[in-house]
Coordinates of C-alpha atoms in Angstrom, one line a residue:
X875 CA -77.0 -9.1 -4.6
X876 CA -75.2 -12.2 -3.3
X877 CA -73.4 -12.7 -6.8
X878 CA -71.9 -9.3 -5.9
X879 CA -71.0 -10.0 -2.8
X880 CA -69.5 -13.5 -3.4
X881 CA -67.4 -11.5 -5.9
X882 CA -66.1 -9.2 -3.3
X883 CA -65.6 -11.6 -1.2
X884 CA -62.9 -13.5 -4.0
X885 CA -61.2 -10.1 -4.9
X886 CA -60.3 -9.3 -1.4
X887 CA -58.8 -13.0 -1.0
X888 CA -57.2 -13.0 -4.0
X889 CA -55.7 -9.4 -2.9
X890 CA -54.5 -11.0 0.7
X891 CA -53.1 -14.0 -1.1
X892 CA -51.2 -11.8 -3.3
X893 CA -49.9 -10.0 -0.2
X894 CA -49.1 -13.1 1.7
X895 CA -47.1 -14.5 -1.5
X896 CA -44.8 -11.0 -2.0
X897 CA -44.4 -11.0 1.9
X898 CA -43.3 -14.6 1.7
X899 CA -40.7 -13.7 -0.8
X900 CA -39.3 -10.9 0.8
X901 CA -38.8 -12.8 4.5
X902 CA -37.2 -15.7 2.6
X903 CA -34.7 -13.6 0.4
X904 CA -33.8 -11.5 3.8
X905 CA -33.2 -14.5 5.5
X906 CA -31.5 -16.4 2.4
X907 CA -29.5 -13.0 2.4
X908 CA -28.4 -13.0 5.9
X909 CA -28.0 -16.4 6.0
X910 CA -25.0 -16.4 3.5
X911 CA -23.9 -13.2 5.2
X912 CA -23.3 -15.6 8.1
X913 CA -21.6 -18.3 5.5
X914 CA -19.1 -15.6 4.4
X915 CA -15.1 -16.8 4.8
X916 CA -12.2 -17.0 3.3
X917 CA -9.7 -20.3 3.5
X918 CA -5.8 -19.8 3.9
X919 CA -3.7 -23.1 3.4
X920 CA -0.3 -22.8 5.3
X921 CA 2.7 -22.9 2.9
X922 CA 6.6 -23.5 3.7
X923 CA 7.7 -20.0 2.6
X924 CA 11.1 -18.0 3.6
X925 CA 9.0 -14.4 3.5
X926 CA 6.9 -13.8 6.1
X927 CA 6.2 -10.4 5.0
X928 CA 7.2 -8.0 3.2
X929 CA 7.1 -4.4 1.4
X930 CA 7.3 -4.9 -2.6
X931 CA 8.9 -2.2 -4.8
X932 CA 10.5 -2.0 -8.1
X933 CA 13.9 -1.0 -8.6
X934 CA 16.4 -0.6 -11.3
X935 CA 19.7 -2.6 -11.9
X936 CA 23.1 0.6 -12.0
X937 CA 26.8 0.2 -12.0
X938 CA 29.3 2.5 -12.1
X939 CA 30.9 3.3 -15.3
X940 CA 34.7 4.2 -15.2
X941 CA 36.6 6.0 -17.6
X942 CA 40.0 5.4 -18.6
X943 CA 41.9 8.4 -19.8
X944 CA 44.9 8.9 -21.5
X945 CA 48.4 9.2 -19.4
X946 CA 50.9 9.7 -22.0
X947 CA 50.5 11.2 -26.1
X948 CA 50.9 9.4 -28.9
X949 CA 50.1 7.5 -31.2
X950 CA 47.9 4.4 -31.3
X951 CA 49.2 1.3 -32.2
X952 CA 47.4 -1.4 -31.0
X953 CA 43.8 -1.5 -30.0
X954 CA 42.8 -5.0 -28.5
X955 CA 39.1 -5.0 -26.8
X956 CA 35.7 -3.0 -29.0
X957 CA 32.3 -2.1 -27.6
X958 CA 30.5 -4.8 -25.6
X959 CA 33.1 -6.8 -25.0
X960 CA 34.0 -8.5 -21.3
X961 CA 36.8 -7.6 -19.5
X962 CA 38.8 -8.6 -16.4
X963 CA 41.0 -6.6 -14.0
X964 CA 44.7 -6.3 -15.7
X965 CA 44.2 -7.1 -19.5
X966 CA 45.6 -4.8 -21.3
X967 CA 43.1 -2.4 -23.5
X968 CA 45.5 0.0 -25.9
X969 CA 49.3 0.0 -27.0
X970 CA 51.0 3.2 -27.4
X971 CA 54.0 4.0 -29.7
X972 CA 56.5 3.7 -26.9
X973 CA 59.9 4.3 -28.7
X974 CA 60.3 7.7 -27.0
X975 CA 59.6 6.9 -24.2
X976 CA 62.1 3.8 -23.8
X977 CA 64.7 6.3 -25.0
X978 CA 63.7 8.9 -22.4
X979 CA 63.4 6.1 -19.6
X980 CA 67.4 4.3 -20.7
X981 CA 68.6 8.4 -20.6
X982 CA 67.2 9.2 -17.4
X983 CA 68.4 5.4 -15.9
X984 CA 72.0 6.6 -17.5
X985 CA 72.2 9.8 -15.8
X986 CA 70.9 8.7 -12.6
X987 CA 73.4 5.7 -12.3
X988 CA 76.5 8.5 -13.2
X989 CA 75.4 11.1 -10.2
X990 CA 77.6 8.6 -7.9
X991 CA 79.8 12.2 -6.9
X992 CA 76.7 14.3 -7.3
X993 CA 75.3 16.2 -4.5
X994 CA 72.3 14.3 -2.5
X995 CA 69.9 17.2 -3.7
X996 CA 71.2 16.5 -7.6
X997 CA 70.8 12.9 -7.0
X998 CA 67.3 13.2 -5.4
X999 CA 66.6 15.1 -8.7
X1000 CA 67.7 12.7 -11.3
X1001 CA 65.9 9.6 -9.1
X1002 CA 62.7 11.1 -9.4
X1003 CA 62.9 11.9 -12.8
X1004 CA 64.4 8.3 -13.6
X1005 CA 60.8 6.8 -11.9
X1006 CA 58.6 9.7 -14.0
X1007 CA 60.0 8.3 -17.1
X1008 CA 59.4 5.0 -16.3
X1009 CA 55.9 5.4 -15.6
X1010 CA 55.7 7.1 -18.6
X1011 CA 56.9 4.3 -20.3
X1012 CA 54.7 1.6 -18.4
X1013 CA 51.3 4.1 -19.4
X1014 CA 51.7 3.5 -23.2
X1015 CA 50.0 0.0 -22.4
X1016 CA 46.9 0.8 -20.7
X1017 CA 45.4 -1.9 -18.6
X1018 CA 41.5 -2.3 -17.6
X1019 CA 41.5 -1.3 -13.6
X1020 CA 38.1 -3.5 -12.9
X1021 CA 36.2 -6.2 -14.2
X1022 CA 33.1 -4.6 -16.5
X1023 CA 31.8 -4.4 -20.1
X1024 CA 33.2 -1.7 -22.2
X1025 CA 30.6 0.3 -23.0
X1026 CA 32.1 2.7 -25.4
X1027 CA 35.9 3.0 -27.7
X1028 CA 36.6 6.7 -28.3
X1029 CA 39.6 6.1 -30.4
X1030 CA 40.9 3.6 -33.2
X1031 CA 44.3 2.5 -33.9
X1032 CA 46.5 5.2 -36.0
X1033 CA 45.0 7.5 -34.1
X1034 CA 47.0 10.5 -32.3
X1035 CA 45.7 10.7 -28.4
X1036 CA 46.8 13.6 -26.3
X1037 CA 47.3 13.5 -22.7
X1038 CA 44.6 12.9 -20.1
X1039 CA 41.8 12.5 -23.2
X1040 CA 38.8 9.8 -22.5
X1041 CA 39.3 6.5 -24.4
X1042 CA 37.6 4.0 -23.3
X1043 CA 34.6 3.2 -21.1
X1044 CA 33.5 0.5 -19.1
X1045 CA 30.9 -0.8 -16.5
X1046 CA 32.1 -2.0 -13.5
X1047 CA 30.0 -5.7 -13.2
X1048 CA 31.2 -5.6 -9.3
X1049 CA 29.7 -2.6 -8.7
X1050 CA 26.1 -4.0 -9.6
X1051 CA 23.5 -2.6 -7.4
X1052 CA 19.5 -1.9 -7.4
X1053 CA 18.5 1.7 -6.7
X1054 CA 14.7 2.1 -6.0
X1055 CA 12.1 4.7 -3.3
X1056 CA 10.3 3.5 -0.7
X1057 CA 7.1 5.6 0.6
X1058 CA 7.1 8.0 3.6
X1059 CA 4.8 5.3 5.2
X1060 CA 7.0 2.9 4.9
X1061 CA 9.9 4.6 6.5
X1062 CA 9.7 3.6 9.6
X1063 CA 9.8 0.1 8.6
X1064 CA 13.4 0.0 7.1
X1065 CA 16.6 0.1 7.5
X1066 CA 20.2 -0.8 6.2
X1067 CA 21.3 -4.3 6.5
X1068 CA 17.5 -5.0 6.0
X1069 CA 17.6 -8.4 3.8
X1070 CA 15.5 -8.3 0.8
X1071 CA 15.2 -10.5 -2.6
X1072 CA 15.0 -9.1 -6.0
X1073 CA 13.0 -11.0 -8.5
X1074 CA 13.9 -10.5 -12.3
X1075 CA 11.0 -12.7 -13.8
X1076 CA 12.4 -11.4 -17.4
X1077 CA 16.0 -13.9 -16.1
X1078 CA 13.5 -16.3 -14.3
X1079 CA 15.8 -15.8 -11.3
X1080 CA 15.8 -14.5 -7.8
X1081 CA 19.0 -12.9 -6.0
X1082 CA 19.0 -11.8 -2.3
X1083 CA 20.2 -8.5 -1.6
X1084 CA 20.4 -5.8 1.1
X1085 CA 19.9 -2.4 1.8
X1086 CA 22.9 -0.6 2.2
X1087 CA 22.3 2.8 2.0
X1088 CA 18.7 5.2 2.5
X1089 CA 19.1 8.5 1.3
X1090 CA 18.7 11.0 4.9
X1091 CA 17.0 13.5 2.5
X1092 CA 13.0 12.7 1.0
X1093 CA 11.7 13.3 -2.7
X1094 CA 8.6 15.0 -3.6
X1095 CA 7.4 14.4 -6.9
X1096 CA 3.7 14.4 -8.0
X1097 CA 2.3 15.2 -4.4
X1098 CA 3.7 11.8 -3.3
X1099 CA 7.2 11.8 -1.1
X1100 CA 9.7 8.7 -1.5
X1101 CA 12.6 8.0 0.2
X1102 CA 15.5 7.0 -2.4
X1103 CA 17.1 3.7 -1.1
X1104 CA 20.2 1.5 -2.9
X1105 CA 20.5 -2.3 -2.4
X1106 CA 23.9 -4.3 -2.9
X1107 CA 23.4 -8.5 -4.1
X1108 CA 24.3 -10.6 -1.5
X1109 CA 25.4 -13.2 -4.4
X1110 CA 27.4 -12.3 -7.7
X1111 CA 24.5 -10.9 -9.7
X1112 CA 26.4 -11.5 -13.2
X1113 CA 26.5 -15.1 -13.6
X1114 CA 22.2 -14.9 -13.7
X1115 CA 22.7 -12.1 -16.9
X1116 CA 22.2 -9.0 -15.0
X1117 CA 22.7 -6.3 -16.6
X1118 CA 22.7 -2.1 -15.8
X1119 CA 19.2 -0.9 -16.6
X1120 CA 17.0 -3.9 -15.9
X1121 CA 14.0 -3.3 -13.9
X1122 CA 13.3 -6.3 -11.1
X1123 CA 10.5 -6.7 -8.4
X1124 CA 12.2 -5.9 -4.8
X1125 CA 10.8 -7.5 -1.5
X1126 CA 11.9 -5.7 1.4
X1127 CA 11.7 -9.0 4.1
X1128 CA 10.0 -7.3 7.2
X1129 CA 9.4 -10.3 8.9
X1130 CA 11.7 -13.4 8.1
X1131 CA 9.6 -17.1 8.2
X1132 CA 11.9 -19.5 7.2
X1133 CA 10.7 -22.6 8.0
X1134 CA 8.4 -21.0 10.0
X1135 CA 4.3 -21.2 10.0
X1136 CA 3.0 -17.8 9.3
X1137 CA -0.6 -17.2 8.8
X1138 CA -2.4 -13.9 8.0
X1139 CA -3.3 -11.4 11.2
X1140 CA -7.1 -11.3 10.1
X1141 CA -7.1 -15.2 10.3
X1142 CA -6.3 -14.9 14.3
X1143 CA -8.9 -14.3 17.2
X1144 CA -8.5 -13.4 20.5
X1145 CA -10.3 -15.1 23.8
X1146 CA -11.6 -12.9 26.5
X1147 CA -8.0 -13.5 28.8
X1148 CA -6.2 -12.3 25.3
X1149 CA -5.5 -15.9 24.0
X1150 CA -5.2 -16.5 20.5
X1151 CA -7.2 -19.2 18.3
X1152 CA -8.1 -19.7 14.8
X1153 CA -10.9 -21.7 13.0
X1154 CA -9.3 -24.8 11.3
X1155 CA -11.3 -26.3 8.2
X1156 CA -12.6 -29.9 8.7
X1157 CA -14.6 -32.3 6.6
X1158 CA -17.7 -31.1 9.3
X1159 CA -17.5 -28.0 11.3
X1160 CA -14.8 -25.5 11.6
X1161 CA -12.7 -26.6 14.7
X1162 CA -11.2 -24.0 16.9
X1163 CA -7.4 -24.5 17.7
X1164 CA -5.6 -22.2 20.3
X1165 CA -2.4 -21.2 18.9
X1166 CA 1.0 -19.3 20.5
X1167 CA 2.0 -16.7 18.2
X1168 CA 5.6 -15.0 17.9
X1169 CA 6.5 -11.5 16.0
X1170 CA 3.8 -10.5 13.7
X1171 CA 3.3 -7.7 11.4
X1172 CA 0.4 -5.4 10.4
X1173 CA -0.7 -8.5 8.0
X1174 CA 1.2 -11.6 9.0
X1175 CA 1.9 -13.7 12.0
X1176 CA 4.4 -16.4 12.8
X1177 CA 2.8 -19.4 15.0
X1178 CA 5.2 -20.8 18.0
X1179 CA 2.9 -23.4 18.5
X1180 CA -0.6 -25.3 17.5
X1181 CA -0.6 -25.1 13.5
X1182 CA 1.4 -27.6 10.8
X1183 CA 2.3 -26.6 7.3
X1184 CA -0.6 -28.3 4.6
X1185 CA -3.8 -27.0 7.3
X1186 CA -6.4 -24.9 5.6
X1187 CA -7.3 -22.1 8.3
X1188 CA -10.7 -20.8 8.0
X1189 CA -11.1 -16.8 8.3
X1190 CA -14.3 -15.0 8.7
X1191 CA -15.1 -11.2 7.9
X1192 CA -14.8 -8.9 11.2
X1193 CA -17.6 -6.9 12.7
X1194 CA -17.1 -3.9 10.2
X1195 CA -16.9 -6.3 7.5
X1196 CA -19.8 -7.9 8.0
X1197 CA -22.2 -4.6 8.8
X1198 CA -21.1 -3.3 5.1
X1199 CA -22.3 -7.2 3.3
X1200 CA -25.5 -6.4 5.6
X1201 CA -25.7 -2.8 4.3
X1202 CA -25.2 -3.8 0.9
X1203 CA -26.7 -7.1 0.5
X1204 CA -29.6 -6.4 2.6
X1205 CA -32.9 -7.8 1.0
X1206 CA -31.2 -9.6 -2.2
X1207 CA -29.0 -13.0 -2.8
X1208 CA -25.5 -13.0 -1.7
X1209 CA -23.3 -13.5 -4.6
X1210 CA -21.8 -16.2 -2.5
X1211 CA -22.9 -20.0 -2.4
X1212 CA -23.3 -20.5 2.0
X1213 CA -20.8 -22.9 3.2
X1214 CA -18.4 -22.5 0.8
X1215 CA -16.7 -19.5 1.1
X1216 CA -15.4 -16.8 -0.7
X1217 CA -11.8 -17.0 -3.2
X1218 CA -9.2 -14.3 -1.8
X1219 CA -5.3 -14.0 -2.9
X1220 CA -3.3 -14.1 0.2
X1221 CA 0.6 -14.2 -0.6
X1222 CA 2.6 -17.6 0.6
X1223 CA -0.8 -19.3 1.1
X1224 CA -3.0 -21.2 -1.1
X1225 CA -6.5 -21.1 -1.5
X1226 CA -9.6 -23.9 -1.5

C-alpha cells in the first residue's frame, strides 16, 4: 500500500513539473515577444538631396513631326538628305528642274518693268504676278523649316512630283517633350510650371523638365481615371541622345530640398505644447533632439533647425503599428533581433 502511494505521489509531481516547465516557456516567449515588439525601429540617415518629395510617373519622349510638301511640279533633280539623317533649319532638302520657271520669272520681270504708261490697276496686276513667279522659282529648292531627323523620303531623284504632294518628313528635335497621366489623387498636387526631373536610366542621364500643360478633361480607362499631362526640358534634351518614343522615369518635385535637411513625417513626434522632436541614434541610448520644421508633405519634412546632414534618426512604429506586431506576433519570436532594428527603403536616406 505505501509503494502505491509513493507512486502516486511521483506521477502527480512529475505532472506539476511538466506543467510548470510549459508555463515557463510560454511566459518567457510572450515576454521575449513583447519585448522585441518594444525593440522594433527603423534608422533614416540624412542625405544631401535636391528632392524633397515627389510623385514618380513614367512618361514617354514625342515630338512633332512636320511635313514638307511640294509647292511647285516638276521634276526631281537633286535629292541631298535620306532617311535618318540630321538636319538644321535652312539646308536645302530637294532641287527641282527650274528652267521654266526662270523663264516665267525673267517674262513676268520684262513685262512688269515695260507697264511704265500702264494704268495703276494694270501695273498692280503685272507686280503681283512678277512676285508669284518668283516664288515659284525660289520653291524648286526646298529648304528644311526646323531642326529634326527626317524620318521618311517619299520621292527619289527623276521622279515627277505634282503640286502640294508629301515629300519628305522630319521630327522636330526642338519640339522634344514627355507626355505622361497623373492619377485623380494626385490632382490636387500639380500644376503647370511644377519643376520635375526625368530620369532615362537606359542614357544614364537626368534632365529637368516642367509641366507645361494638364489636360482640363480626365481619362477613364480600366476603372482607373488619369489626368493626361505634357512636360517641356528645361535643358536641350538632344545632346544626352533623346530620342521620340523613349520611355523615362518622371518625378514630379512636390516639395523642393536643395541643400536642405529633410527627414521622413513618421520619423517626427510631437510634445504635449505641439513641439516637434525626433530620436537621434547614439552609440548608447537614443537621444531626443527638438527640432523646427518648415513645409512638409504627407511623407517628408524639411528641418529649419536642430538636425545635420550624416545623423542617423531613429524611427519607431506608431500606436496602430505596434497593436498589429502585438496581434500578430503575440506568443511567438519576433522575427526581429531587439536593439537592432528593422531594414526599411526610405528614398534620399540611407539605412544602418
Amino acid at each position: 500500500m505505501k509503494k502505491v502511494f509513493l507512486i502516486i505521489i511521483v506521477i502527480i509531481v512529475a505532472v506539476l513539473s511538466v506543467f510548470f516547465i510549459i508555463n515557463t516557456n510560454r511566459n518567457t516567449e510572450e515576454n521575449t515577444a513583447q519585448n522585441n515588439i518594444q525593440n522594433i525601429f527603423t534608422t533614416y540617415t540624412i542625405e544631401n538631396s535636391e528632392i524633397g518629395d515627389y510623385i514618380e510617373i513614367t512618361g514617354t519622349v514625342e515630338a512633332d513631326e512636320r511635313n514638307v510638301l511640294s509647292e511647285v511640279s516638276g521634276k526631281i533633280i537633286d535629292l541631298y538628305v535620306e532617311k535618318g539623317q540630321k538636319v538644321s533649319e535652312g539646308d536645302l532638302l530637294v532641287k527641282f528642274e527650274d528652267l521654266e520657271y526662270r523663264i516665267a520669272y525673267l517674262n513676268d520681270l520684262r513685262n512688269y518693268e515695260l507697264a511704265i504708261n500702264d494704268s495703276s490697276r494694270i501695273k498692280e496686276i503685272k507686280e503681283l504676278q512678277l512676285e508669284l513667279s518668283k516664288r515659284n522659282l525660289e520653291n524648286t529648292e526646298l529648304k528644311s523649316p526646323v531642326n529634326g531627323t527626317i524620318s521618311e523620303v517619299y520621292i527619289g531623284e527623276d521622279d515627277f512630283v505634282p503640286t502640294n504632294q508629301k515629300i519628305i518628313s522630319i521630327v522636330d528635335t526642338n519640339s522634344l517633350r514627355i507626355e505622361s497621366v497623373v492619377d485623380e489623387i494626385d490632382l490636387s498636387k500639380v500644376q503647370v510650371g511644377m519643376e520635375a526631373l526625368v530620369e532615362f536610366d537606359q542614357l544614364n542621364v537626368s534632365i529637368p523638365a516642367k509641366i507645361t500643360l494638364i489636360n482640363p478633361v480626365a481619362v477613364n480607362s480600366g476603372g482607373l481615371t488619369t489626368i493626361p499631362i505634357e512636360l517641356e526640358f528645361s535643358e536641350d534634351a538632344n545632346k544626352y541622345g533623346v530620342i521620340p518614343g523613349i520611355i523615362g522615369n518622371v518625378k514630379l518635385i512636390i516639395l523642393n530640398a536643395e541643400n536642405e535637411i529633410v527627414i521622413p513625417t513618421n520619423a517626427l513626434n510631437q510634445d504635449a505644447n505641439g513641439n516637434y522632436f525626433v530620436f537621434l541614434k547614439t552609440e548608447n541610448e537614443p537621444k531626443k533632439i527638438n527640432i523646427e520644421i518648415g513645409d512638409k508633405t504627407d511623407d517628408k519634412a524639411i528641418v529649419k533647425s536642430g538636425l545635420n546632414f550624416g545623423q542617423t534618426l531613429i524611427i519607431y512604429p506608431d500606436e496602430e503599428e505596434l497593436q498589429r506586431l502585438e496581434n500578430k506576433y503575440n506568443g511567438s519570436n519576433m522575427p526581429f533581433i531587439p536593439g537592432q532594428g528593422a531594414s526599411r527603403n526610405s528614398p534620399g536616406g540611407g539605412n544602418q
